mmCIF file of C-alpha atoms and ligand atoms in Angstrom:
data_model
loop_
_atom_site.group_PDB
_atom_site.id
_atom_site.type_symbol
_atom_site.label_atom_id
_atom_site.label_comp_id
_atom_site.label_asym_id
_atom_site.label_seq_id
_atom_site.Cartn_x
_atom_site.Cartn_y
_atom_site.Cartn_z
ATOM 1 C CA MET F 17 -18.160 -14.933 -17.219
ATOM 2 C CA HIS F 18 -15.571 -16.849 -15.430
ATOM 3 C CA ASN F 19 -12.903 -14.678 -13.808
ATOM 4 C CA SER F 20 -9.821 -16.605 -14.720
ATOM 5 C CA GLU F 21 -9.525 -14.917 -18.073
ATOM 6 C CA PHE F 22 -8.973 -11.516 -16.407
ATOM 7 C CA PHE F 23 -6.180 -12.710 -14.331
ATOM 8 C CA GLU F 24 -2.813 -13.324 -15.744
ATOM 9 C CA GLN F 25 -1.194 -16.506 -14.666
ATOM 10 C CA SER F 26 2.455 -15.796 -13.580
ATOM 11 C CA PRO F 27 4.372 -17.117 -16.597
ATOM 12 C CA MET F 28 7.103 -19.627 -15.673
ATOM 13 C CA GLN F 29 10.142 -18.218 -17.354
ATOM 14 C CA ASP F 30 13.710 -19.418 -17.170
ATOM 15 C CA PRO F 31 15.840 -19.747 -15.020
ATOM 16 C CA TRP F 32 13.143 -21.134 -12.841
ATOM 17 C CA SER F 33 11.390 -23.284 -15.391
ATOM 18 C CA ASN F 34 13.008 -26.356 -13.891
ATOM 19 C CA VAL F 35 11.835 -25.446 -10.367
ATOM 20 C CA GLY F 36 9.157 -27.944 -9.318
ATOM 21 C CA ALA F 37 5.649 -26.620 -8.319
ATOM 22 C CA GLU F 38 6.301 -27.762 -4.700
ATOM 23 C CA ASP F 39 9.389 -25.490 -4.298
ATOM 24 C CA TRP F 40 7.765 -22.637 -6.351
ATOM 25 C CA ASN F 41 4.662 -22.629 -4.185
ATOM 26 C CA ASN F 42 6.684 -22.719 -0.997
ATOM 27 C CA TRP F 43 7.042 -19.224 0.464
ATOM 28 C CA LYS F 44 10.319 -20.130 2.241
ATOM 29 C CA TRP F 45 11.745 -21.259 -1.177
ATOM 30 C CA GLN F 46 10.515 -17.939 -2.668
ATOM 31 C CA LEU F 47 12.281 -15.989 0.151
ATOM 32 C CA LYS F 48 15.459 -17.982 -0.041
ATOM 33 C CA ASN F 49 15.691 -17.507 -3.790
ATOM 34 C CA ARG F 50 15.064 -13.801 -3.898
ATOM 35 C CA ILE F 51 17.132 -11.623 -6.324
ATOM 36 C CA THR F 52 19.313 -9.515 -3.962
ATOM 37 C CA SER F 53 22.367 -8.700 -6.156
ATOM 38 C CA LEU F 54 23.464 -6.950 -9.323
ATOM 39 C CA GLU F 55 25.097 -10.106 -10.546
ATOM 40 C CA GLN F 56 22.032 -12.205 -10.142
ATOM 41 C CA LEU F 57 19.816 -9.574 -11.783
ATOM 42 C CA GLU F 58 22.129 -9.249 -14.780
ATOM 43 C CA THR F 59 21.771 -12.907 -15.553
ATOM 44 C CA LEU F 60 18.010 -12.285 -15.844
ATOM 45 C CA LEU F 61 17.509 -8.984 -17.456
ATOM 46 C CA GLU F 62 19.262 -6.519 -19.630
ATOM 47 C CA LEU F 63 19.738 -3.480 -17.316
ATOM 48 C CA SER F 64 19.984 -0.005 -18.438
ATOM 49 C CA PRO F 65 23.022 1.985 -17.223
ATOM 50 C CA GLU F 66 20.811 3.915 -14.702
ATOM 51 C CA GLU F 67 19.385 0.624 -13.348
ATOM 52 C CA ARG F 68 22.891 -0.911 -13.143
ATOM 53 C CA GLU F 69 24.230 2.016 -11.259
ATOM 54 C CA GLY F 70 21.170 1.951 -9.048
ATOM 55 C CA CYS F 71 21.935 -1.630 -7.941
ATOM 56 C CA LEU F 72 25.491 -0.613 -6.978
ATOM 57 C CA PHE F 73 23.984 1.977 -4.637
ATOM 58 C CA ALA F 74 21.087 -0.032 -3.307
ATOM 59 C CA ASN F 75 22.931 -1.509 -0.369
ATOM 60 C CA LYS F 76 23.469 1.914 0.983
ATOM 61 C CA LYS F 77 19.928 3.227 0.370
ATOM 62 C CA LEU F 78 17.313 0.506 0.201
ATOM 63 C CA SER F 79 18.315 -3.070 -0.458
ATOM 64 C CA LEU F 80 17.527 -4.791 -3.634
ATOM 65 C CA ALA F 81 15.246 -7.774 -3.124
ATOM 66 C CA ILE F 82 12.639 -9.357 -5.523
ATOM 67 C CA THR F 83 10.862 -12.744 -5.061
ATOM 68 C CA PRO F 84 11.129 -15.014 -8.196
ATOM 69 C CA TYR F 85 7.339 -14.932 -8.262
ATOM 70 C CA PHE F 86 7.084 -11.239 -8.510
ATOM 71 C CA PHE F 87 10.038 -10.906 -10.790
ATOM 72 C CA ASN F 88 8.283 -13.257 -13.267
ATOM 73 C CA LEU F 89 5.487 -10.689 -13.708
ATOM 74 C CA ILE F 90 7.970 -8.355 -15.410
ATOM 75 C CA ASN F 91 7.866 -8.307 -19.314
ATOM 76 C CA ARG F 92 11.585 -8.477 -19.731
ATOM 77 C CA SER F 93 11.540 -6.949 -23.244
ATOM 78 C CA ASP F 94 9.788 -3.743 -21.989
ATOM 79 C CA PRO F 95 12.314 -1.279 -20.220
ATOM 80 C CA GLN F 96 9.263 0.561 -18.902
ATOM 81 C CA ASP F 97 7.474 -2.416 -17.552
ATOM 82 C CA PRO F 98 5.251 -1.211 -14.544
ATOM 83 C CA ILE F 99 6.487 -3.976 -12.245
ATOM 84 C CA ARG F 100 10.108 -3.409 -13.193
ATOM 85 C CA LEU F 101 9.895 0.286 -12.257
ATOM 86 C CA GLN F 102 8.607 -0.522 -8.847
ATOM 87 C CA VAL F 103 11.327 -2.969 -7.772
ATOM 88 C CA ILE F 104 14.454 -2.438 -9.853
ATOM 89 C CA PRO F 105 16.688 0.133 -8.375
ATOM 90 C CA ASN F 106 17.583 3.279 -10.428
ATOM 91 C CA VAL F 107 20.530 5.607 -9.974
ATOM 92 C CA GLN F 108 17.906 8.505 -9.799
ATOM 93 C CA GLU F 109 17.086 7.227 -6.259
ATOM 94 C CA THR F 110 20.420 8.586 -5.125
ATOM 95 C CA ILE F 111 19.576 12.141 -6.172
ATOM 96 C CA THR F 112 17.924 14.155 -3.445
ATOM 97 C CA ASN F 113 15.538 16.650 -5.080
ATOM 98 C CA LYS F 114 14.050 19.880 -3.721
ATOM 99 C CA GLY F 115 11.559 19.295 -1.026
ATOM 100 C CA GLU F 116 12.468 15.642 -0.585
ATOM 101 C CA LEU F 117 13.187 14.286 2.966
ATOM 102 C CA LEU F 118 14.437 11.270 4.765
ATOM 103 C CA ASP F 119 11.340 11.109 6.877
ATOM 104 C CA PRO F 120 8.777 12.574 4.430
ATOM 105 C CA VAL F 121 5.673 12.366 6.673
ATOM 106 C CA GLY F 122 7.481 13.269 9.972
ATOM 107 C CA GLU F 123 7.032 9.848 11.761
ATOM 108 C CA GLU F 124 10.128 10.419 13.924
ATOM 109 C CA SER F 125 8.575 13.386 15.649
ATOM 110 C CA SER F 126 5.444 11.569 16.845
ATOM 111 C CA SER F 127 7.164 8.395 18.030
ATOM 112 C CA PRO F 128 6.842 8.052 21.868
ATOM 113 C CA VAL F 129 8.433 4.577 21.866
ATOM 114 C CA GLU F 130 10.740 3.055 19.138
ATOM 115 C CA GLY F 131 8.382 1.419 16.671
ATOM 116 C CA ILE F 132 5.226 3.270 17.652
ATOM 117 C CA VAL F 133 3.999 6.285 15.645
ATOM 118 C CA HIS F 134 1.120 8.045 17.465
ATOM 119 C CA ARG F 135 -0.178 10.797 15.252
ATOM 120 C CA TYR F 136 -3.918 10.593 15.556
ATOM 121 C CA PRO F 137 -5.419 10.414 19.069
ATOM 122 C CA ASP F 138 -7.351 7.173 18.692
ATOM 123 C CA ARG F 139 -4.885 4.962 16.655
ATOM 124 C CA VAL F 140 -1.270 4.042 16.391
ATOM 125 C CA LEU F 141 1.093 2.576 13.777
ATOM 126 C CA PHE F 142 3.036 -0.218 15.318
ATOM 127 C CA LEU F 143 6.144 -1.082 13.363
ATOM 128 C CA VAL F 144 7.058 -4.659 14.008
ATOM 129 C CA THR F 145 9.851 -5.452 11.607
ATOM 130 C CA ASP F 146 12.189 -3.580 9.265
ATOM 131 C CA ARG F 147 12.123 -6.451 6.675
ATOM 132 C CA CYS F 148 9.924 -6.845 3.515
ATOM 133 C CA ALA F 149 9.693 -9.764 1.010
ATOM 134 C CA ALA F 150 10.680 -7.212 -1.725
ATOM 135 C CA TYR F 151 11.537 -3.541 -1.670
ATOM 136 C CA CYS F 152 9.442 -0.815 -3.360
ATOM 137 C CA ARG F 153 11.927 1.761 -4.744
ATOM 138 C CA TYR F 154 9.628 4.656 -3.505
ATOM 139 C CA CYS F 155 9.329 3.305 0.004
ATOM 140 C CA THR F 156 8.322 6.087 2.342
ATOM 141 C CA ARG F 157 10.103 4.372 5.185
ATOM 142 C CA SER F 158 13.378 3.589 3.407
ATOM 143 C CA ARG F 159 15.229 5.269 6.135
ATOM 144 C CA LEU F 160 14.733 2.221 8.274
ATOM 145 C CA VAL F 161 13.434 -0.528 6.041
ATOM 146 C CA SER F 162 15.961 -3.178 4.965
ATOM 147 C CA ASN F 163 18.561 -1.452 7.257
ATOM 148 C CA ALA F 164 20.647 -0.295 4.240
ATOM 149 C CA GLN F 165 21.058 3.123 6.005
ATOM 150 C CA ASP F 166 22.262 1.605 9.290
ATOM 151 C CA TYR F 167 19.153 2.828 11.162
ATOM 152 C CA ASN F 168 19.329 -0.303 13.355
ATOM 153 C CA PHE F 169 15.735 -0.638 13.951
ATOM 154 C CA HIS F 170 14.911 -3.169 16.658
ATOM 155 C CA PRO F 171 11.190 -3.903 17.168
ATOM 156 C CA LYS F 172 10.287 -3.657 20.795
ATOM 157 C CA TYR F 173 7.060 -5.602 21.183
ATOM 158 C CA ASP F 174 6.827 -5.405 24.837
ATOM 159 C CA ALA F 175 7.469 -1.569 25.017
ATOM 160 C CA GLY F 176 4.966 -1.009 22.199
ATOM 161 C CA LEU F 177 2.378 -3.170 23.813
ATOM 162 C CA GLU F 178 2.937 -1.471 27.199
ATOM 163 C CA TYR F 179 2.491 1.873 25.486
ATOM 164 C CA ILE F 180 -0.855 0.789 23.971
ATOM 165 C CA ARG F 181 -1.977 -0.634 27.339
ATOM 166 C CA ASN F 182 -1.223 2.666 29.109
ATOM 167 C CA ASN F 183 -3.001 4.767 26.612
ATOM 168 C CA PRO F 184 -6.818 3.940 26.766
ATOM 169 C CA GLN F 185 -7.648 6.358 23.925
ATOM 170 C CA ILE F 186 -5.986 3.960 21.382
ATOM 171 C CA ARG F 187 -8.859 1.943 20.027
ATOM 172 C CA ASP F 188 -7.148 1.186 16.614
ATOM 173 C CA VAL F 189 -3.757 -0.543 16.033
ATOM 174 C CA LEU F 190 -2.143 -0.792 12.694
ATOM 175 C CA LEU F 191 0.692 -3.350 12.389
ATOM 176 C CA SER F 192 3.231 -2.329 9.833
ATOM 177 C CA GLY F 193 6.932 -2.241 9.185
ATOM 178 C CA GLY F 194 8.584 -3.592 7.131
ATOM 179 C CA ASP F 195 5.981 -6.206 6.506
ATOM 180 C CA PRO F 196 4.274 -7.907 9.521
ATOM 181 C CA LEU F 197 3.418 -11.104 7.514
ATOM 182 C CA LEU F 198 7.168 -11.878 7.512
ATOM 183 C CA LEU F 199 6.809 -12.662 11.124
ATOM 184 C CA SER F 200 6.292 -16.354 11.853
ATOM 185 C CA ASN F 201 2.785 -17.680 12.379
ATOM 186 C CA ASN F 202 3.812 -18.194 16.114
ATOM 187 C CA LYS F 203 4.950 -14.610 16.594
ATOM 188 C CA LEU F 204 1.963 -13.218 14.902
ATOM 189 C CA ASP F 205 -0.382 -15.376 17.061
ATOM 190 C CA LYS F 206 1.271 -14.164 20.211
ATOM 191 C CA LEU F 207 1.286 -10.412 19.172
ATOM 192 C CA LEU F 208 -2.436 -10.528 18.010
ATOM 193 C CA GLY F 209 -3.319 -12.448 21.184
ATOM 194 C CA GLU F 210 -1.642 -9.756 23.417
ATOM 195 C CA LEU F 211 -3.428 -6.879 21.493
ATOM 196 C CA ARG F 212 -6.759 -8.668 21.852
ATOM 197 C CA LYS F 213 -6.248 -8.838 25.596
ATOM 198 C CA ILE F 214 -6.247 -4.974 25.771
ATOM 199 C CA LYS F 215 -9.875 -4.062 26.354
ATOM 200 C CA HIS F 216 -9.797 -0.585 24.599
ATOM 201 C CA VAL F 217 -8.232 -2.080 21.424
ATOM 202 C CA GLU F 218 -11.334 -2.416 19.271
ATOM 203 C CA PHE F 219 -9.748 -2.459 15.835
ATOM 204 C CA ILE F 220 -6.683 -4.321 14.595
ATOM 205 C CA ARG F 221 -5.380 -4.099 11.035
ATOM 206 C CA ILE F 222 -2.215 -5.052 9.243
ATOM 207 C CA GLY F 223 -0.423 -3.327 6.357
ATOM 208 C CA SER F 224 1.259 -5.827 4.125
ATOM 209 C CA ARG F 225 2.443 -6.228 0.525
ATOM 210 C CA ILE F 226 3.128 -9.952 1.068
ATOM 211 C CA PRO F 227 -0.053 -11.113 -0.676
ATOM 212 C CA VAL F 228 1.389 -9.215 -3.767
ATOM 213 C CA PHE F 229 5.088 -10.138 -3.485
ATOM 214 C CA LEU F 230 4.730 -13.500 -1.875
ATOM 215 C CA PRO F 231 1.052 -14.910 -2.065
ATOM 216 C CA GLN F 232 2.433 -18.388 -1.033
ATOM 217 C CA ARG F 233 2.821 -16.959 2.425
ATOM 218 C CA ILE F 234 -0.937 -16.851 2.983
ATOM 219 C CA ASP F 235 -1.049 -20.502 4.357
ATOM 220 C CA PRO F 236 -4.020 -22.164 6.011
ATOM 221 C CA GLU F 237 -2.312 -21.766 9.516
ATOM 222 C CA LEU F 238 -2.054 -18.052 9.025
ATOM 223 C CA CYS F 239 -5.654 -17.933 7.965
ATOM 224 C CA GLU F 240 -6.619 -19.794 11.126
ATOM 225 C CA ILE F 241 -4.695 -17.264 13.326
ATOM 226 C CA PHE F 242 -6.741 -14.376 11.716
ATOM 227 C CA LYS F 243 -9.917 -16.340 12.256
ATOM 228 C CA LYS F 244 -9.059 -16.895 15.925
ATOM 229 C CA HIS F 245 -8.188 -13.292 16.671
ATOM 230 C CA GLY F 246 -10.622 -11.696 14.147
ATOM 231 C CA PRO F 247 -11.726 -9.430 12.948
ATOM 232 C CA ILE F 248 -8.286 -8.624 11.692
ATOM 233 C CA TRP F 249 -8.557 -6.149 8.832
ATOM 234 C CA LEU F 250 -5.784 -6.097 6.024
ATOM 235 C CA SER F 251 -4.480 -3.333 3.805
ATOM 236 C CA ILE F 252 -2.659 -4.673 0.830
ATOM 237 C CA HIS F 253 -0.626 -2.662 -1.718
ATOM 238 C CA VAL F 254 -1.488 -3.362 -5.379
ATOM 239 C CA ASN F 255 -0.393 -0.694 -7.908
ATOM 240 C CA HIS F 256 -0.981 -2.162 -11.351
ATOM 241 C CA PRO F 257 -3.511 -4.638 -12.986
ATOM 242 C CA ASN F 258 -0.552 -6.895 -13.839
ATOM 243 C CA GLU F 259 -0.171 -7.642 -10.125
ATOM 244 C CA CYS F 260 -3.642 -9.152 -10.083
ATOM 245 C CA THR F 261 -2.709 -12.732 -10.676
ATOM 246 C CA THR F 262 -4.537 -15.991 -9.954
ATOM 247 C CA GLU F 263 -2.074 -16.416 -7.107
ATOM 248 C CA LEU F 264 -3.094 -13.037 -5.511
ATOM 249 C CA LYS F 265 -6.698 -13.812 -6.113
ATOM 250 C CA LYS F 266 -6.472 -17.067 -4.312
ATOM 251 C CA ALA F 267 -4.568 -15.486 -1.331
ATOM 252 C CA CYS F 268 -7.247 -12.805 -1.056
ATOM 253 C CA GLU F 269 -9.929 -15.415 -1.292
ATOM 254 C CA ASP F 270 -8.378 -17.517 1.504
ATOM 255 C CA LEU F 271 -8.177 -14.439 3.622
ATOM 256 C CA ALA F 272 -11.631 -13.315 2.918
ATOM 257 C CA PHE F 273 -12.997 -16.808 3.780
ATOM 258 C CA ALA F 274 -11.119 -16.534 7.013
ATOM 259 C CA GLY F 275 -13.157 -13.349 7.772
ATOM 260 C CA VAL F 276 -10.516 -10.807 6.870
ATOM 261 C CA PRO F 277 -11.803 -7.566 5.246
ATOM 262 C CA ILE F 278 -9.251 -6.438 2.675
ATOM 263 C CA GLY F 279 -8.644 -2.875 1.424
ATOM 264 C CA ASN F 280 -6.067 -1.708 -0.993
ATOM 265 C CA GLN F 281 -3.623 1.177 -0.828
ATOM 266 C CA SER F 282 -1.976 2.225 -4.025
ATOM 267 C CA VAL F 283 0.565 4.842 -4.642
ATOM 268 C CA LEU F 284 0.078 7.080 -7.694
ATOM 269 C CA LEU F 285 3.373 6.530 -9.645
ATOM 270 C CA LYS F 286 4.493 8.100 -12.979
ATOM 271 C CA GLY F 287 4.558 5.625 -15.832
ATOM 272 C CA ILE F 288 3.077 3.005 -13.689
ATOM 273 C CA ASN F 289 -0.507 3.770 -12.784
ATOM 274 C CA ASN F 290 -1.116 7.401 -13.643
ATOM 275 C CA HIS F 291 -3.595 6.670 -16.435
ATOM 276 C CA ALA F 292 -7.242 6.350 -16.121
ATOM 277 C CA ASP F 293 -7.462 3.249 -18.108
ATOM 278 C CA THR F 294 -4.814 1.522 -15.989
ATOM 279 C CA MET F 295 -6.421 2.645 -12.814
ATOM 280 C CA ARG F 296 -9.953 1.528 -13.879
ATOM 281 C CA LYS F 297 -8.603 -1.842 -14.843
ATOM 282 C CA LEU F 298 -6.813 -2.165 -11.489
ATOM 283 C CA ILE F 299 -9.765 -1.285 -9.304
ATOM 284 C CA HIS F 300 -12.178 -3.465 -11.232
ATOM 285 C CA LYS F 301 -9.794 -6.323 -10.735
ATOM 286 C CA LEU F 302 -9.470 -5.583 -7.050
ATOM 287 C CA LEU F 303 -13.308 -5.745 -6.577
ATOM 288 C CA MET F 304 -13.292 -9.066 -8.322
ATOM 289 C CA MET F 305 -10.782 -10.330 -5.901
ATOM 290 C CA ARG F 306 -13.002 -9.112 -2.897
ATOM 291 C CA VAL F 307 -10.577 -6.215 -2.328
ATOM 292 C CA ARG F 308 -11.987 -2.719 -1.660
ATOM 293 C CA PRO F 309 -9.833 0.145 -2.892
ATOM 294 C CA TYR F 310 -9.199 2.244 0.084
ATOM 295 C CA TYR F 311 -6.550 4.975 -0.429
ATOM 296 C CA LEU F 312 -4.658 6.293 -3.467
ATOM 297 C CA TYR F 313 -1.655 8.036 -2.203
ATOM 298 C CA GLN F 314 0.197 10.987 -3.691
ATOM 299 C CA CYS F 315 3.804 9.653 -3.587
ATOM 300 C CA ASP F 316 5.486 10.987 -0.483
ATOM 301 C CA LEU F 317 8.488 13.288 -0.800
ATOM 302 C CA ILE F 318 10.893 10.501 -0.036
ATOM 303 C CA ASN F 319 14.473 11.177 -1.067
ATOM 304 C CA GLY F 320 15.243 10.162 -4.717
ATOM 305 C CA SER F 321 11.512 9.715 -5.805
ATOM 306 C CA ALA F 322 11.180 12.495 -8.183
ATOM 307 C CA HIS F 323 11.322 10.335 -11.195
ATOM 308 C CA LEU F 324 8.307 8.255 -9.980
ATOM 309 C CA ARG F 325 6.238 11.071 -8.589
ATOM 310 C CA THR F 326 3.298 12.738 -10.424
ATOM 311 C CA ASP F 327 1.723 16.281 -10.120
ATOM 312 C CA PRO F 328 -0.942 15.865 -7.464
ATOM 313 C CA ARG F 329 -3.425 17.481 -9.883
ATOM 314 C CA GLU F 330 -3.144 14.207 -12.000
ATOM 315 C CA GLY F 331 -4.634 12.384 -9.056
ATOM 316 C CA ILE F 332 -7.585 14.823 -8.829
ATOM 317 C CA GLU F 333 -8.183 14.413 -12.427
ATOM 318 C CA LEU F 334 -7.963 10.649 -12.147
ATOM 319 C CA ILE F 335 -10.629 10.478 -9.481
ATOM 320 C CA GLN F 336 -12.764 12.857 -11.399
ATOM 321 C CA SER F 337 -12.571 10.436 -14.337
ATOM 322 C CA LEU F 338 -13.709 7.539 -12.123
ATOM 323 C CA ARG F 339 -16.333 9.053 -9.967
ATOM 324 C CA GLY F 340 -19.868 8.411 -11.490
ATOM 325 C CA HIS F 341 -18.397 6.508 -14.301
ATOM 326 C CA THR F 342 -17.813 3.377 -12.301
ATOM 327 C CA THR F 343 -18.928 1.425 -9.198
ATOM 328 C CA GLY F 344 -18.571 3.690 -6.073
ATOM 329 C CA TYR F 345 -16.987 0.820 -4.160
ATOM 330 C CA ALA F 346 -14.171 0.789 -6.740
ATOM 331 C CA ILE F 347 -13.027 4.390 -6.091
ATOM 332 C CA PRO F 348 -10.218 4.926 -3.550
ATOM 333 C CA GLN F 349 -9.851 8.092 -1.571
ATOM 334 C CA PHE F 350 -7.040 10.166 -2.925
ATOM 335 C CA VAL F 351 -4.780 11.429 -0.082
ATOM 336 C CA ILE F 352 -1.703 13.435 0.464
ATOM 337 C CA ASP F 353 0.157 12.477 3.618
ATOM 338 C CA ALA F 354 1.222 15.963 4.495
ATOM 339 C CA PRO F 355 4.926 16.646 5.008
ATOM 340 C CA ASN F 356 6.011 17.351 8.524
ATOM 341 C CA GLY F 357 3.371 15.138 10.271
ATOM 342 C CA GLY F 358 0.198 16.683 9.206
ATOM 343 C CA GLY F 359 -1.392 13.298 8.449
ATOM 344 C CA LYS F 360 -3.508 12.091 5.550
ATOM 345 C CA ILE F 361 -5.445 14.716 3.936
ATOM 346 C CA PRO F 362 -8.214 13.781 1.468
ATOM 347 C CA ILE F 363 -7.968 15.562 -1.881
ATOM 348 C CA ASN F 364 -11.148 15.672 -3.875
ATOM 349 C CA PRO F 365 -12.364 17.008 -7.152
ATOM 350 C CA ASN F 366 -14.607 19.902 -6.488
ATOM 351 C CA TYR F 367 -18.292 19.261 -7.015
ATOM 352 C CA ILE F 368 -19.569 22.295 -5.193
ATOM 353 C CA GLU F 369 -20.107 25.255 -7.523
ATOM 354 C CA SER F 370 -21.240 27.465 -4.713
ATOM 355 C CA ILE F 371 -23.258 27.555 -1.479
ATOM 356 C CA THR F 372 -25.604 30.291 -0.936
ATOM 357 C CA GLU F 373 -28.212 31.130 1.805
ATOM 358 C CA GLU F 374 -30.756 29.344 -0.378
ATOM 359 C CA ALA F 375 -28.931 26.351 -1.916
ATOM 360 C CA ILE F 376 -25.949 24.274 -2.443
ATOM 361 C CA ILE F 377 -25.135 24.378 -6.243
ATOM 362 C CA MET F 378 -23.446 21.266 -7.439
ATOM 363 C CA ARG F 379 -21.876 19.666 -10.442
ATOM 364 C CA ASN F 380 -22.602 16.112 -11.283
ATOM 365 C CA TYR F 381 -20.142 13.654 -12.876
ATOM 366 C CA GLU F 382 -21.266 14.782 -16.397
ATOM 367 C CA GLY F 383 -20.570 18.517 -15.540
ATOM 368 C CA LYS F 384 -24.337 19.274 -15.270
ATOM 369 C CA ILE F 385 -25.460 21.714 -12.630
ATOM 370 C CA TYR F 386 -27.900 20.874 -9.978
ATOM 371 C CA GLN F 387 -29.071 22.404 -6.820
ATOM 372 C CA TYR F 388 -30.320 21.248 -3.434
ATOM 373 C CA PRO F 389 -32.255 23.779 -1.367
ATOM 374 C CA LEU F 390 -31.043 24.858 2.087
ATOM 375 C CA THR F 391 -34.201 26.782 3.237
ATOM 376 C CA GLN F 392 -36.578 23.933 3.749
ATOM 377 C CA THR F 393 -34.512 21.791 6.270
ATOM 378 C CA ALA F 394 -36.491 20.672 9.252
ATOM 379 C CA SER F 395 -33.767 21.302 11.746
ATOM 380 C CA GLY F 396 -34.567 25.023 11.986
ATOM 381 C CA SER F 397 -31.678 27.246 12.782
ATOM 382 C CA SER F 398 -28.421 26.533 11.107
ATOM 383 C CA ALA F 399 -26.482 29.646 12.192
ATOM 384 C CA HIS F 400 -23.426 27.475 12.952
ATOM 385 C CA LEU F 401 -23.339 26.475 9.345
ATOM 386 C CA ASP F 402 -23.272 30.035 7.979
ATOM 387 C CA ASN F 403 -19.518 29.980 7.436
ATOM 388 C CA PHE F 404 -20.143 27.272 4.796
ATOM 389 C CA ILE F 405 -21.508 29.774 2.411
ATOM 390 C CA ILE F 406 -19.204 29.919 -0.571
ATOM 391 C CA THR F 407 -20.268 32.228 -3.377
HETATM 392 C C1 PLP E 523 -1.963 6.147 7.858
HETATM 393 C C2 PLP E 523 -1.793 6.138 9.332
HETATM 394 C C3 PLP E 523 -2.769 5.651 10.188
HETATM 395 C C4 PLP E 523 -4.080 5.185 9.647
HETATM 396 O O1 PLP E 523 -4.826 6.163 9.101
HETATM 397 P P1 PLP E 523 -6.373 5.726 8.543
HETATM 398 O O2 PLP E 523 -6.833 7.020 7.906
HETATM 399 O O3 PLP E 523 -7.130 5.452 9.847
HETATM 400 O O4 PLP E 523 -6.217 4.590 7.692
HETATM 401 C C5 PLP E 523 -2.529 5.880 11.555
HETATM 402 N N1 PLP E 523 -1.314 6.363 11.973
HETATM 403 C C6 PLP E 523 -0.418 6.784 11.191
HETATM 404 C C7 PLP E 523 0.905 7.404 11.748
HETATM 405 C C8 PLP E 523 -0.623 6.731 9.831
HETATM 406 O O5 PLP E 523 0.403 7.176 8.928
#
């Protein structure tokens, strides 16, 4: 079966129906023609009062920006469209609910240099810009991204690189932001070149939603840069099967052929992807685009996100409905990034019924009970494992 029938072509709707393919496929045209104001948005879409009011507040919270390409994936007659809910502001974002924070995963407290977050001993997050092609309304870094809150983030490449050079335990660098793929090819080439010069840096990856918001950006020159400095790993951010277009598939293919392994990080969002059928469709499409589902995040407790958050137990149930029922490669790890800087914690359905001195008693995906004996292992004494006994 040919793939194309599974991937929705982005429909060319007005007011861009008269835009030629050359402009439409040019990422600079897409950026220049982003929807960034209420006035523009209202000519395209009938907004609800909550959305309208949300747009009025956006420039003080997290800017409004949507690329024409991504906007065109919205079914404009559906007020609950899953793309719409991700990028159109809503006044509920201005309400701070119980437990919500400006810095929900405590990044500021583990930042030795502006732009570096060093939480795990062997790896750092390196924030290289505060700009994105479009803004996700549940952004965990909305305090600094788009600069709507006057954070005044200034990426300090030299200080960041110096910090990494001086800390030989850092073997893994994750470029993020903002979206690193908004940097020019020249800047990325230089930055990756500097990182590659550091002997202890073994692993370089980039977190980016550009392939989803602006697939046109994945040009041959960028692919050459990744090839040159490779392996460069990429984590993209796809939440819903409607984002899996022929354009995204082409971008992923070009990256994969340049030797870039691609993972996906989704955020579990109410009314967007918190149903087993939607999630199954998404992860199957990702595999078909050579993308390995990596993490499924419980939505962080970012200010004004209650209307998009789910009960974390829904995530556990979702994973349980997938495990065993579909390809193991398709199943992301569900994680909660713990408030106050605890880091990402894997949250799994429980397949262990009990562990006794004799056996581990387990439940399979169909709910049937099995056991694996503990007494006949070759290793001999396992006294140090005794505290694993759960009865
Ligand atoms: C997510 C994250 C990482 C990377 O974590 P992995 O589990 O290796 O993907 C590194 N540093 C920070 C601060 C993070 O939030």
